[in-house]
Short mmCIF file of C-alpha atoms in Angstrom, two decimals:
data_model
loop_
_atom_site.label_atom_id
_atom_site.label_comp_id
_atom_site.label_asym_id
_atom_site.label_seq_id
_atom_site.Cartn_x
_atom_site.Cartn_y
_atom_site.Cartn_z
CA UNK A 118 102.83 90.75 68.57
CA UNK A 119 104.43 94.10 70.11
CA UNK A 120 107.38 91.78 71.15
CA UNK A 121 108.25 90.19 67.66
CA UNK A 122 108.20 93.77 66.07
CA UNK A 123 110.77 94.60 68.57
CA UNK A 124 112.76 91.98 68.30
CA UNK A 125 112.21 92.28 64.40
CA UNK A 126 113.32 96.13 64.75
CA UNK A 127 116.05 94.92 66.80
CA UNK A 128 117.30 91.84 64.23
CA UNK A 129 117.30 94.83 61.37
CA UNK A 130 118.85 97.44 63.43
CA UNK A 131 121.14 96.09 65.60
CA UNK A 132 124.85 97.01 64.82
CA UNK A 133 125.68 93.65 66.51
CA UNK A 134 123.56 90.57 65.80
CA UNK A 135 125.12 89.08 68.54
CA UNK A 136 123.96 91.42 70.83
CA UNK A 137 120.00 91.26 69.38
CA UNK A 138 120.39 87.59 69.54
CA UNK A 139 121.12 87.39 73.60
CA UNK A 140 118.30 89.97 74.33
CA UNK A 141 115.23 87.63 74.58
CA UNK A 142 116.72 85.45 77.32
CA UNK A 143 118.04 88.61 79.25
CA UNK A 144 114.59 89.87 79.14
CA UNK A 145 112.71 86.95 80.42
CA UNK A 146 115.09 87.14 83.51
CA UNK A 147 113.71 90.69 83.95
CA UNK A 148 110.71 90.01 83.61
CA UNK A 149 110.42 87.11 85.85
CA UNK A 150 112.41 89.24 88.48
CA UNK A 151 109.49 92.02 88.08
CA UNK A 152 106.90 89.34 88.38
CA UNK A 153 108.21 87.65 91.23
CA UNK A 154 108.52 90.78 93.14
CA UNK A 155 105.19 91.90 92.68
CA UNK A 156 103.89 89.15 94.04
CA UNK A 157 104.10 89.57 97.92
CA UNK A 158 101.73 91.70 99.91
CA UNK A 159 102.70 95.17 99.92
CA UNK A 160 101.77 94.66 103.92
CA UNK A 161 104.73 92.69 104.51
CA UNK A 162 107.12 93.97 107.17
CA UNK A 163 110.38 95.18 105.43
CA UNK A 164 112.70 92.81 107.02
CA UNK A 165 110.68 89.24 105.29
CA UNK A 166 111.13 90.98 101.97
CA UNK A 167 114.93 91.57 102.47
CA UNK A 168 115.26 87.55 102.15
CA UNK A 169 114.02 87.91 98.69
CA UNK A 170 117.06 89.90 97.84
CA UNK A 171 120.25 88.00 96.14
CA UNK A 172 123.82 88.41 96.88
CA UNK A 173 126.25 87.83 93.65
CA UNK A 174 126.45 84.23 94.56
CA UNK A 175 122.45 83.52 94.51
CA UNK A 176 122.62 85.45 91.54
CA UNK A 177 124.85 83.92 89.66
CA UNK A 178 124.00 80.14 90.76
CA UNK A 179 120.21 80.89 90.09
CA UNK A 180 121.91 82.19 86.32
CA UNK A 181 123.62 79.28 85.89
CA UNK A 182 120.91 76.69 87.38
CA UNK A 183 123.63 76.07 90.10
CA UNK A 184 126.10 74.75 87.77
CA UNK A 185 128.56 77.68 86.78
CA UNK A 186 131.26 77.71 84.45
CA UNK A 187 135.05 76.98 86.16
CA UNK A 188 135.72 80.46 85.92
CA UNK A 189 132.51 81.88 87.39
CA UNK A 190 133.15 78.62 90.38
CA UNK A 191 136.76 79.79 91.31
CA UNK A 192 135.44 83.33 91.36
CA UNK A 193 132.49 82.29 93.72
CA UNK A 194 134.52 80.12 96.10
CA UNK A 195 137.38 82.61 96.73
CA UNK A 196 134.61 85.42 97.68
CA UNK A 197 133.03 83.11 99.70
CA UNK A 198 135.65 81.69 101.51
CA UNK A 199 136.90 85.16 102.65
CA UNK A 200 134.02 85.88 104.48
CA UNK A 201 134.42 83.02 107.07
CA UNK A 202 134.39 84.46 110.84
CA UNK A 203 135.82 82.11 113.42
CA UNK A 204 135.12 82.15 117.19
CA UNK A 205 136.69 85.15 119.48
CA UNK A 206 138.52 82.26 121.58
CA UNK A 207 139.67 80.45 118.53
CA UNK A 208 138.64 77.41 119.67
CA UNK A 209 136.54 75.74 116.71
CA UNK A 210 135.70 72.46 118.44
CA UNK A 211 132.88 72.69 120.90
CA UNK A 212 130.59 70.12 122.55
CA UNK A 213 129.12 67.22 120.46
CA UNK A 214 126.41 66.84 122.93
CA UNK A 215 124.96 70.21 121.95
CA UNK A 216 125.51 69.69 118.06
CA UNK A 217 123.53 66.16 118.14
CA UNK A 218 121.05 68.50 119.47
CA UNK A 219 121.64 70.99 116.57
CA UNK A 220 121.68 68.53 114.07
CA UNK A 221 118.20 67.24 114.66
CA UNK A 222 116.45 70.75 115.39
CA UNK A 223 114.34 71.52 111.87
CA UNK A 224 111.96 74.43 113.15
CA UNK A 225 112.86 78.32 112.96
CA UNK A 226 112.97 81.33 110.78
CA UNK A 227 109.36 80.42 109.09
CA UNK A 228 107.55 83.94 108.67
CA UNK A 229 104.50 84.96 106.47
CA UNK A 230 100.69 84.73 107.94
CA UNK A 231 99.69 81.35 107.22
CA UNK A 232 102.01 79.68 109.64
CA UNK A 233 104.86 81.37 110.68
CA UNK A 234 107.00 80.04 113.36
CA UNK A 235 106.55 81.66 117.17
CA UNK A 236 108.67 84.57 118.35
CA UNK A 237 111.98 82.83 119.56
CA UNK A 238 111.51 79.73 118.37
CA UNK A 239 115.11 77.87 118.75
CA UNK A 240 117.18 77.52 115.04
CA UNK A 241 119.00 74.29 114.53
CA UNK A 242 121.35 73.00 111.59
CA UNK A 243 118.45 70.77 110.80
CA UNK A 244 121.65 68.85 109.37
CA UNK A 245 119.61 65.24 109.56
CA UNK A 246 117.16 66.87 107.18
CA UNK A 247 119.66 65.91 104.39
CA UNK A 248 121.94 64.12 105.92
CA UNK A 249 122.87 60.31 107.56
CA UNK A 250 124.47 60.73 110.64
CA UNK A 251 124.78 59.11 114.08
CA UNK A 252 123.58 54.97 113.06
CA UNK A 253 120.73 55.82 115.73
CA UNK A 254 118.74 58.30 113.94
CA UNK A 255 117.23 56.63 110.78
CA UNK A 256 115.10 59.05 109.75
CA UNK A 257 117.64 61.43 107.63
CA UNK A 258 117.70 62.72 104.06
CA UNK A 259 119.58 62.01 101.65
CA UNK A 260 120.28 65.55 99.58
CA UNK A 261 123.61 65.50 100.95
CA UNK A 262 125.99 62.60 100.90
CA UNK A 263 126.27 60.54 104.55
CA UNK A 264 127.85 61.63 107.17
CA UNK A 265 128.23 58.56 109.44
CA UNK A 266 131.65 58.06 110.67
CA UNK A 267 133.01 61.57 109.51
CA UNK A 268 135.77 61.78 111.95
CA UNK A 269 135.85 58.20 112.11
CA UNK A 270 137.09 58.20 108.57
CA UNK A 271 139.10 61.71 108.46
CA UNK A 272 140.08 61.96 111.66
CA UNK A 273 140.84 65.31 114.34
CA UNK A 274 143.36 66.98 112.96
CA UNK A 275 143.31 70.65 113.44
CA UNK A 276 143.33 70.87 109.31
CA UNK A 277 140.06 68.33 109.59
CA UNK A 278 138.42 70.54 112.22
CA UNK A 279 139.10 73.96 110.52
CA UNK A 280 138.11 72.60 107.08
CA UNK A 281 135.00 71.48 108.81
CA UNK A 282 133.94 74.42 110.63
CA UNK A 283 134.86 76.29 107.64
CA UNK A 284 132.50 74.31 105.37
CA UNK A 285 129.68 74.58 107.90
CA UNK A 286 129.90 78.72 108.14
CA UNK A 287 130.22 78.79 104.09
CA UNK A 288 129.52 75.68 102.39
CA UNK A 289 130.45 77.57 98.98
CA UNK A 290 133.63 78.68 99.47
CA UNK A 291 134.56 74.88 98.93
CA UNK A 292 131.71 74.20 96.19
CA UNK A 293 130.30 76.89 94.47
CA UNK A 294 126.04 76.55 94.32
CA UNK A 295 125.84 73.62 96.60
CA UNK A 296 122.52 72.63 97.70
CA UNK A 297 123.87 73.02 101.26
CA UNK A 298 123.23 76.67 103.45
CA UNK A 299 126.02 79.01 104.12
CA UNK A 300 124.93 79.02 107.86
CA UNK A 301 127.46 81.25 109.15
CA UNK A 302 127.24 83.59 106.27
CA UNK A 303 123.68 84.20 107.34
CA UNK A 304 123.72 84.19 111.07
CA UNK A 305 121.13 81.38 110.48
CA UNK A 306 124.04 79.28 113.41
CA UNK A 307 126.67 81.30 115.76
CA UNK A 308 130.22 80.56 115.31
CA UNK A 309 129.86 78.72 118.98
CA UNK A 310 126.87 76.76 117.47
CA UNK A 311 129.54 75.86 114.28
CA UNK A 312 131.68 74.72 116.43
CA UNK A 313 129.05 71.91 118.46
CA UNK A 314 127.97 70.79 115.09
CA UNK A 315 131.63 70.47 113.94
CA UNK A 316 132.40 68.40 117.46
CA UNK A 317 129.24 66.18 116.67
CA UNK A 318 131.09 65.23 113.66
CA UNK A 319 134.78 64.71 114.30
CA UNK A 320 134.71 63.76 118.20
CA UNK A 321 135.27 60.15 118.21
CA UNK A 322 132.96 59.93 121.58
CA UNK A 323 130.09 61.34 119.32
CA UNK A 324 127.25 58.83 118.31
CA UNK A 325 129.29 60.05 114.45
CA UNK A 326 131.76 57.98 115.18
CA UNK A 327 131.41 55.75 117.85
CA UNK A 328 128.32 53.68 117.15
CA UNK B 53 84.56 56.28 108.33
CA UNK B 54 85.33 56.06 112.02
CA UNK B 55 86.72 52.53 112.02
CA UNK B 56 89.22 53.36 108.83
CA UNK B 57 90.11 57.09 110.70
CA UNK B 58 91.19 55.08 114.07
CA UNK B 59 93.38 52.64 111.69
CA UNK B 60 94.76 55.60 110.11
CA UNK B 61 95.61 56.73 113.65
CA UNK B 62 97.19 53.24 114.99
CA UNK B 63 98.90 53.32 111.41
CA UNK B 64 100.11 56.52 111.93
CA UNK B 65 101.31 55.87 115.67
CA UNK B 66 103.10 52.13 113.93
CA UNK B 67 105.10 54.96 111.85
CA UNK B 68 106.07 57.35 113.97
CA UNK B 69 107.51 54.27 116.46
CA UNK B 70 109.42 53.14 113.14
CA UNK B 71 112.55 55.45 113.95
CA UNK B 72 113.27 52.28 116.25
CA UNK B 73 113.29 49.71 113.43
CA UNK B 74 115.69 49.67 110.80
CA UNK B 75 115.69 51.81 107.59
CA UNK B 76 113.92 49.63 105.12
CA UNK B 77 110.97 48.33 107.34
CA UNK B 78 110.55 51.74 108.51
CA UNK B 79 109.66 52.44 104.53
CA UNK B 80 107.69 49.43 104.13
CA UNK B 81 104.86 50.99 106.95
CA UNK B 82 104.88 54.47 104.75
CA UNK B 83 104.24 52.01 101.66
CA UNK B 84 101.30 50.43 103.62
CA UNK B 85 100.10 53.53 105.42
CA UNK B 86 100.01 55.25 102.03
CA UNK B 87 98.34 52.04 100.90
CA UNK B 88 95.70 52.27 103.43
CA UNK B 89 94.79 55.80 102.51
CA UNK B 90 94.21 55.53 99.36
CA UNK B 91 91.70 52.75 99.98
CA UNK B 92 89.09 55.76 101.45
CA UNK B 93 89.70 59.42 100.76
CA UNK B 94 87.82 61.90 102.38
CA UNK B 95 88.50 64.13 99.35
CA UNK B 96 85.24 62.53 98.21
CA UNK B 97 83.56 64.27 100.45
CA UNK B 98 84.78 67.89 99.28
CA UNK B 99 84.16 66.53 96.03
CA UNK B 100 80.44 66.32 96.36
CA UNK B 101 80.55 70.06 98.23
CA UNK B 102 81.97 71.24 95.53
CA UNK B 103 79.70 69.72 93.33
CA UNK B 104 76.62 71.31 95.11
CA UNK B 105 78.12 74.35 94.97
CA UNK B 106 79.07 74.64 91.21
CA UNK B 107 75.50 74.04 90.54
CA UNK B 108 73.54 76.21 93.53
CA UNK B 109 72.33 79.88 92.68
CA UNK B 110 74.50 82.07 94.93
CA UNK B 111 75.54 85.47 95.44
CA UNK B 112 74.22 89.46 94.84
CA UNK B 113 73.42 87.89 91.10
CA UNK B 114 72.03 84.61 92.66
CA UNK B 115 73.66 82.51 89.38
CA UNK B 116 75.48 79.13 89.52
CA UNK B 117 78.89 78.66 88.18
CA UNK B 118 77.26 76.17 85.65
CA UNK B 119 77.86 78.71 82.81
CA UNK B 120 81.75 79.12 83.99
CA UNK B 121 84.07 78.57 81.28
CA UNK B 122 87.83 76.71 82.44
CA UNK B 123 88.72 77.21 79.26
CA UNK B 124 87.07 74.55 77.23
CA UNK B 125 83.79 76.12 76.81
CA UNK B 126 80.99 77.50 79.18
CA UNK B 127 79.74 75.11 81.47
CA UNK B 128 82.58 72.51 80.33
CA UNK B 129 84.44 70.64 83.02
CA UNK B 130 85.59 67.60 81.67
CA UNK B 131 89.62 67.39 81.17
CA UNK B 132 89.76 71.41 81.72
CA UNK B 133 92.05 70.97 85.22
CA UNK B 134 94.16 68.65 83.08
CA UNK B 135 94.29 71.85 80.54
CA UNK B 136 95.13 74.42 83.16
CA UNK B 137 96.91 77.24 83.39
CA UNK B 138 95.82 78.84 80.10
CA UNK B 139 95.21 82.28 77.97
CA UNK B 140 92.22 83.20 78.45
CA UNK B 141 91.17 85.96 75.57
CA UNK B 142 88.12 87.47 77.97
CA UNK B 143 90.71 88.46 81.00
CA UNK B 144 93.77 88.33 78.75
CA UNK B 145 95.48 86.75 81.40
CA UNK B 146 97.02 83.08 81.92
CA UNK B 147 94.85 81.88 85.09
CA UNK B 148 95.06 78.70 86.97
CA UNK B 149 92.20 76.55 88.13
CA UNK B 150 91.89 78.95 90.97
CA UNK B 151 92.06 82.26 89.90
CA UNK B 152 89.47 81.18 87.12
CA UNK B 153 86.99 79.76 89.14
CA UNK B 154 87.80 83.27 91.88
CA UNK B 155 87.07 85.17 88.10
CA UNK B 156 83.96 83.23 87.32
CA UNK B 157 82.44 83.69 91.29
CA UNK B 158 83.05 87.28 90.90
CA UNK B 159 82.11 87.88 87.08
CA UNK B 160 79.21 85.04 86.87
CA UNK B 161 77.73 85.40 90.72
CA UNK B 162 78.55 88.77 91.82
CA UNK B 163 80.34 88.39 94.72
CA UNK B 164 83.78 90.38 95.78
CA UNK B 165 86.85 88.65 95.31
CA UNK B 166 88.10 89.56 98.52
CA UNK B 167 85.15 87.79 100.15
CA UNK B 168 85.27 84.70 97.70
CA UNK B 169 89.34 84.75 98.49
CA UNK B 170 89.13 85.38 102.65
CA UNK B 171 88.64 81.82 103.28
CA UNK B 172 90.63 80.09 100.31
CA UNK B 173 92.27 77.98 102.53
CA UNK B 174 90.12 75.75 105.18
CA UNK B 175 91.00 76.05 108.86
CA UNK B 176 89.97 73.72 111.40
CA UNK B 177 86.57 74.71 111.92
CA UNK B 178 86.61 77.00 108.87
CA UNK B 179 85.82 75.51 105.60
CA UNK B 180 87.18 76.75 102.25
CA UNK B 181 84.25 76.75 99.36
CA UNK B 182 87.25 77.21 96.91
CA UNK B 183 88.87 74.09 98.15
CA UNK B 184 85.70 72.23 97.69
CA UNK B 185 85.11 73.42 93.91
CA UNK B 186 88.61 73.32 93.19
CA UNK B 187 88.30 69.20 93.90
CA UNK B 188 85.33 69.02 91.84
CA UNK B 189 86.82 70.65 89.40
CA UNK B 190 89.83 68.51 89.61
CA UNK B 191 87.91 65.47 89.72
CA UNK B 192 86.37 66.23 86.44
CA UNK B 193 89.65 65.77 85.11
CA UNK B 194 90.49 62.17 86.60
CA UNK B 195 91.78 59.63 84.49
CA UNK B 196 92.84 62.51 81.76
CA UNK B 197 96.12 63.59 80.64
CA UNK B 198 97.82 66.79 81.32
CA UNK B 199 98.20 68.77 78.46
CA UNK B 200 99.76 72.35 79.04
CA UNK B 201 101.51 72.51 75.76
CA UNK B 202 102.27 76.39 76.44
CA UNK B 203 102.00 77.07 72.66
CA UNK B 204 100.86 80.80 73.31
CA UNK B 205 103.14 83.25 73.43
CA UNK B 206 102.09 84.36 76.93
CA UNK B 207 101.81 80.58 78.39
CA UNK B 208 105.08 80.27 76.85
CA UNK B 209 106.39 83.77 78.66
CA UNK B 210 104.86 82.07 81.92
CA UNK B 211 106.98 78.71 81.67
CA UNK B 212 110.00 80.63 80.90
CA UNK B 213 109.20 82.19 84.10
CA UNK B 214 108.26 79.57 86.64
CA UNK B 215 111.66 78.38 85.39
CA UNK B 216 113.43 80.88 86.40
CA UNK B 217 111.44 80.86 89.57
CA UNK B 218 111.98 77.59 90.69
CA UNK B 219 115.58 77.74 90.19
CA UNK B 220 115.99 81.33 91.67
CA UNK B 221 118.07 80.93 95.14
CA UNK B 222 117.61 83.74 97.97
CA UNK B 223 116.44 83.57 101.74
CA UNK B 224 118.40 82.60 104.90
CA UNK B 225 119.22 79.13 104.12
CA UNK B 226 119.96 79.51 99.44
CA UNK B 227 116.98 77.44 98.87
CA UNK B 228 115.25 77.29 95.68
CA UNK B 229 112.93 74.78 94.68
CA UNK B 230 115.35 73.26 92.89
CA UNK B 231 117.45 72.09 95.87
CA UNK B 232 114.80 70.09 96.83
CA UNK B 233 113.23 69.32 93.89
CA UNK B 234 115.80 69.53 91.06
CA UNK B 235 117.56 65.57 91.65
CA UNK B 236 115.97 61.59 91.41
CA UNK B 237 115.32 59.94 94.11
CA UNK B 238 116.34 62.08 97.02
CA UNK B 239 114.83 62.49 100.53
CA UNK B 240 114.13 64.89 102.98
CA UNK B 241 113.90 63.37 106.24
CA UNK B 242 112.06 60.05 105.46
CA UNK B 243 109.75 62.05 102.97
CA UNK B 244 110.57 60.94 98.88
CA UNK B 245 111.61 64.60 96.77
CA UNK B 246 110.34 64.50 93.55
CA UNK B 247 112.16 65.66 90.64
CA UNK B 248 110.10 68.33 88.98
CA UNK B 249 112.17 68.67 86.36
CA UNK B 250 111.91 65.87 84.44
CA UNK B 251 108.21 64.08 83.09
CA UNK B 252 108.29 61.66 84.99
CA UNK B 253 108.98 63.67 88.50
CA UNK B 254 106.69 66.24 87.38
CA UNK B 255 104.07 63.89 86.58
CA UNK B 256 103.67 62.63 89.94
CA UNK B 257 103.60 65.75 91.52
CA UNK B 258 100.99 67.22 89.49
CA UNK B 259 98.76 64.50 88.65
CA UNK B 260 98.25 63.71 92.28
CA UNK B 261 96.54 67.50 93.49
CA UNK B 262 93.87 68.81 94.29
CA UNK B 263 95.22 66.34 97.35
CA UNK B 264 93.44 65.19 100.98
CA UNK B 265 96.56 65.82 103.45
CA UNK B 266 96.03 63.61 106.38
CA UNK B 267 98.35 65.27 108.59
CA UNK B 268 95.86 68.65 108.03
CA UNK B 269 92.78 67.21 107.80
CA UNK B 270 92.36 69.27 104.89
CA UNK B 271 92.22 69.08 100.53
CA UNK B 272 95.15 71.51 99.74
CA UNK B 273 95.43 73.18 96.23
CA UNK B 274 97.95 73.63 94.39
CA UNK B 275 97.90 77.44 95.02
CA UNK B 276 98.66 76.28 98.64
CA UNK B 277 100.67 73.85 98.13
CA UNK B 278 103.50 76.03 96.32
CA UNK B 279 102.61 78.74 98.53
CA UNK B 280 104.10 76.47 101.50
CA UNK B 281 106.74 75.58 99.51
CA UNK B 282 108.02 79.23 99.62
CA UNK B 283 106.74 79.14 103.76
CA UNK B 284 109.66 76.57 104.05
CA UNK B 285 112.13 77.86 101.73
CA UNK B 286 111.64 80.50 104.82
CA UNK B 287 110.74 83.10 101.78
CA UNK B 288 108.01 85.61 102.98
CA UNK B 289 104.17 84.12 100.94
CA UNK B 290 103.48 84.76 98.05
CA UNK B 291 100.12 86.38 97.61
CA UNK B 292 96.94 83.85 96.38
CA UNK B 293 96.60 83.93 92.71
CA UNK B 294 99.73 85.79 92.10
CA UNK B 295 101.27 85.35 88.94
CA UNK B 296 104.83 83.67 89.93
CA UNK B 297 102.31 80.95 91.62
CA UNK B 298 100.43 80.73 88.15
CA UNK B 299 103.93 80.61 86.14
CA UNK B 300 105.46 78.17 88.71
CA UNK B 301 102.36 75.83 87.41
CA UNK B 302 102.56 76.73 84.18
CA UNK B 303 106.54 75.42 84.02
CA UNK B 304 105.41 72.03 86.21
CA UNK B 305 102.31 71.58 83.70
CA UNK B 306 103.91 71.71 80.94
CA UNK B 307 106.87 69.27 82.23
CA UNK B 308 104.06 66.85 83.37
CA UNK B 309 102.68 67.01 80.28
CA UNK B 310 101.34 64.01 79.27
CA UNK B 311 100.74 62.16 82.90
CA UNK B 312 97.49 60.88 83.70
CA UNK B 313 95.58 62.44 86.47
CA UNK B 314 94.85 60.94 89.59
CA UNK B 315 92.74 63.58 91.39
CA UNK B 316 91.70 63.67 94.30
CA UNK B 317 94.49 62.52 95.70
CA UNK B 318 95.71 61.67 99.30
CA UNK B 319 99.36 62.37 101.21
CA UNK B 320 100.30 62.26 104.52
#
């Protein structure tokens, strides 16, 4: 009742209607941000609550139900892309042993009191989560499109390995609100762990590619 | 029981050594291990505890939850899971199945609610009364159709805000429950993704809970089942009977609106 006289005071007043018009939707969003905050324990350590916090991209892709506008996409991607960090040797092309490895790892970074992960437990890519990979491994997703043969089909070429290195550290820098992580952006995988996951997929002696 | 629980094990054991066969026959044993399940569910069990304990005299007031009211009346259990979340005028709140029935232990039977809410969730060895009456609750509802229209203004507000819940990205890895939830016919892993967003996604999802999960040994709510959601999403948890748990049901509710219940169910 209290809200429709405001909005009614609003309609009347408002020097814009425009502006009155866009103000119910703007305050849902605040609201739900209020509510959704409020609803962790106040006991949580400071750190677990920092992961509720959005950067502009979150933001914005949460705004636009992860399918923004071409102007709000180009805007995303370019910020994104600049904040790829490569390796201090340069080399971007590691060991595909260690990235099959990677790839299949799904444990790490669970917190909370119900059943949070042990202290140290190792990260992977958990890449096979959503992904079809090696022919071996049938038990993938299928969230992201397959993956079987990548190099196979796009060969080694430095522009191939750089592009995908660059798309494992920030998946949105090449498509703005994918479903995929920015794993480098979030230290969630070291540049040296990139670059194993990018060898599992381009080194034509990895189960990728060969099999 | 014993004979079913060691085929459930061999069954189990058949899928795990299914990464060796090929894709589709490695689905067809889910299909029959699923099928197998549902044959016996051990829900039933928590069904009938709950049952005894909806109508036994308990706590500092030594009153049943008989005279409880889900929202269709005092006492009324028939269809009110399918009804749920709702405004409720007495609390001026919209509550869920749990935080109604955590209302009605406290307001009816005089406990605490941080006594009725320690154990909310069973642990081996530890038994949850709330998952008990939350499946008899539930099962009161089988064979009904959800119906969480969300015609008051403040179930309305709710929806609007388990939308913008479940499609809100943060955390280490951008999830939201959208990525996981928000296509057809994906998979994680070998595990089927429902998409919640449409009727018929939604439907499955919610029709199917309060559910026996084989892989706990436990019934999990739907309070804990969103509240691993967010585990996974590697979010910190929410609290139990917080309201962006409530409005997360509230939006799923209302887009499963019109599904028939089939409660308790069973999952891996």
């Amino acid at each position: 009742m209290n809200y429709r006289l405001i909005a009614l005071a609003l309609i009347t007043f408002a020097p814009f209607p425009s502006l009155a018009q866009s103000k119910p939707a703007g305050d849902i969003a605040a609201q739900a941000e209020q509510i959704f905050r409020s609803s962790f324990r106040e006991d949580n350590p400071s750190y677990w609550m920092k992961r509720l916090d959005q950067d502009d991209t979150m933001r914005l892709c949460s705004q636009y139900k992860d399918n923004p506008p071409p102007r709000i996409r180009q805007k995303i991607e370019k910020a994104e892309m600049a904040s790829v960090r490569y390796p201090v040797d340069g080399k971007l092309i590691g060991d595909w042993k260690e990235g099959e490895k990677l790839a299949a790892v799904g444990t790490g970074g669970h917190i909370g009191f119900i059943q949070p992960d042990p202290p140290g437990r190792v990260r992977g890519g958990n890449c096979y989560a959503c992904h079809q990979l090696a022919k071996k491994e049938v038990a993938y997703g299928t969230i992201g499109p397959s993956l079987q043969h990548f190099g196979k089909l796009r060969g080694n070429s430095e522009q191939i390995i750089k592009y995908t290195y660059d798309k494992i550290y920030n998946s949105n820098a090449f498509t703005a609100c994918t479903n995929m992580p920015r794993f480098g952006l979030h230290n969630w995988l070291t540049p040296e762990q990139i670059t194993h996951i990018v060898a599992f997929l381009v080194d034509p002696e990895s189960p990728v590619n060969k099999d | 029981m014993r004979a079913r629980l060691q085929a459930v094990l061999a069954t189990t054991a058949l899928v795990l050594a299914g990464s060796a066969l090929a894709q589709d026959s490695t689905m067809d044993e889910i299909a029959k291990y699923r099928e197998m399940l549902a044959d016996g569910n051990p829900a039933e069990l928590f069904e009938l505890k709950g049952e005894a304990l909806w109508k036994k005299a308990r706590g500092p007031k030594n009153a049943s939850l008989e005279q409880c009211d889900m929202g269709l009346g005092p006492g009324k259990l028939d269809g009110a899971y399918a009804q749920l979340p709702r405004y409720f005028p007495d609390t001026r709140k919209v509550m869920d199945v749990e935080s109604r029935l955590v209302h009605c232990m406290v307001s009816l039977q005089g406990f605490k609610e941080e006594d009725v809410t320690r154990q909310w969730f069973s642990r081996p060895g530890k038994e949850s009364d709330i998952e008990a009456l939350v499946t008899y609750i539930g099962a009161k509802s089988n064979g009904m159709k959800i119906d969480v229209p969300a015609r008051h203004p403040e179930e309305a507000r709710m929806a609007k805000v388990g939308e913008y819940i479940f499609y809100r990205r943060s955390g280490p890895q951008d999830f939201s429950c959208s990525i996981c939830h928000g296509q057809n016919d994906k998979r994680i892993r070998l595990q089927d993704l429902g998409n919640l967003t449409t009727q018929a996604g939604a439907g499955v999802a919610m029709s199917t809970w309060p559910s026996y999960r084989v892989s706990q040994g436990a019934v999990w709510t739907m309070q804990r089942r969103l509240i691993d959601c967010m585990r996974q999403a590697r979010w910190p948890e929410p609290k139990y009977l917080s309201d962006s748990v409530i409005a997360l049901q509230v939006y799923l509710q209302k887009t499963a609106s019109g599904t028939v219940m089939q409660t308790p169910g069973i999952k891996r």
